[in-house]
């Protein structure tokens, strides 16, 4: 099933009107996001859980929801293992999260040709040396909606370096914002360099979004295993970007073709998105 998301009236107001863009300057600042995050982590936010769950058709039986003290407890709820089985084939690259996937080639340092926009890997990472390692590689973008599972896992066995946080704004990651702003290179984000057992070096970037209070990664320098929990986003839509080196992973052509048509393919954490290039 492909996804072409229709934008709500509120989102269209923010990104297509003068008054909306003025309001957006306030909403997209990290200070306001932190304040809202504090409220959503407090017991006073519990009343929001039921209407949010009903509106987004959350299947409670898939999650551990026994001791929820705040809305963020619910938003970052842990899934039951049987609801997100991890593909155990070591030759398969798995998705680290739920979401909607798009795939792009990296050419001459440019990536993510969303609508009329292009982004460079160097502006995403702010690290010229690391950027060169992904020339002619592949960029995988997994966009999480508010109804998705917001924890994410490691996609192989391996070792990781320290988390590198890049401060920034907090635009929504919905397609309408990508048309107007260089979201992935303006938003606050955190990246991790991972030396994997089967897929060479992968850099994973977690991108914060409108009203996201926090990107929470659990480990600094660390040896990890496939399917182990890596971290979580708190409230808001979010994005995970994977940078794959040249000839490391073979991604099905249907992902590239769907992306060219402006469509996203739904994916769940632990499902196969590619395999070791032969």
Tab-separated table of N, CA, C and O in Angstrom, residues 4 54 78 153 164 185 211-212 221 250 266:
chain	number	residue	atom	x	y	z
A	4	UNK	N	0.123	8.680	-0.019
A	4	UNK	CA	0.221	10.089	-0.388
A	4	UNK	C	-0.631	10.836	0.623
A	4	UNK	O	-1.845	10.801	0.558
A	54	UNK	N	-8.040	7.092	20.540
A	54	UNK	CA	-9.245	6.860	19.731
A	54	UNK	C	-9.096	7.461	18.342
A	54	UNK	O	-9.416	6.819	17.329
A	78	UNK	N	5.994	0.759	25.062
A	78	UNK	CA	6.802	-0.332	24.502
A	78	UNK	C	5.899	-1.355	23.833
A	78	UNK	O	4.874	-1.757	24.388
A	153	UNK	N	15.121	0.573	16.885
A	153	UNK	CA	16.080	-0.477	17.256
A	153	UNK	C	17.341	-0.408	16.388
A	153	UNK	O	17.405	0.314	15.392
A	164	UNK	N	26.080	12.364	18.234
A	164	UNK	CA	26.425	13.741	17.880
A	164	UNK	C	25.129	14.529	17.704
A	164	UNK	O	24.347	14.257	16.786
A	185	UNK	N	17.872	19.600	7.263
A	185	UNK	CA	19.125	20.281	7.588
A	185	UNK	C	18.914	21.493	8.486
A	185	UNK	O	19.867	22.150	8.867
A	211	UNK	N	7.084	20.175	17.813
A	211	UNK	CA	6.612	19.829	19.156
A	211	UNK	C	7.161	18.506	19.674
A	211	UNK	O	6.625	17.939	20.616
A	212	UNK	N	8.230	17.995	19.072
A	212	UNK	CA	8.926	16.849	19.668
A	212	UNK	C	9.738	17.356	20.852
A	212	UNK	O	10.564	18.252	20.694
A	221	UNK	N	29.203	5.203	23.230
A	221	UNK	CA	30.008	4.155	22.580
A	221	UNK	C	29.536	2.800	23.113
A	221	UNK	O	29.480	2.596	24.329
A	250	UNK	N	21.635	-3.685	-1.172
A	250	UNK	CA	20.783	-3.651	-2.359
A	250	UNK	C	19.349	-3.376	-1.913
A	250	UNK	O	18.761	-4.167	-1.171
A	266	UNK	N	4.620	2.068	3.564
A	266	UNK	CA	4.614	1.824	5.014
A	266	UNK	C	5.526	0.665	5.382
A	266	UNK	O	5.636	-0.318	4.639
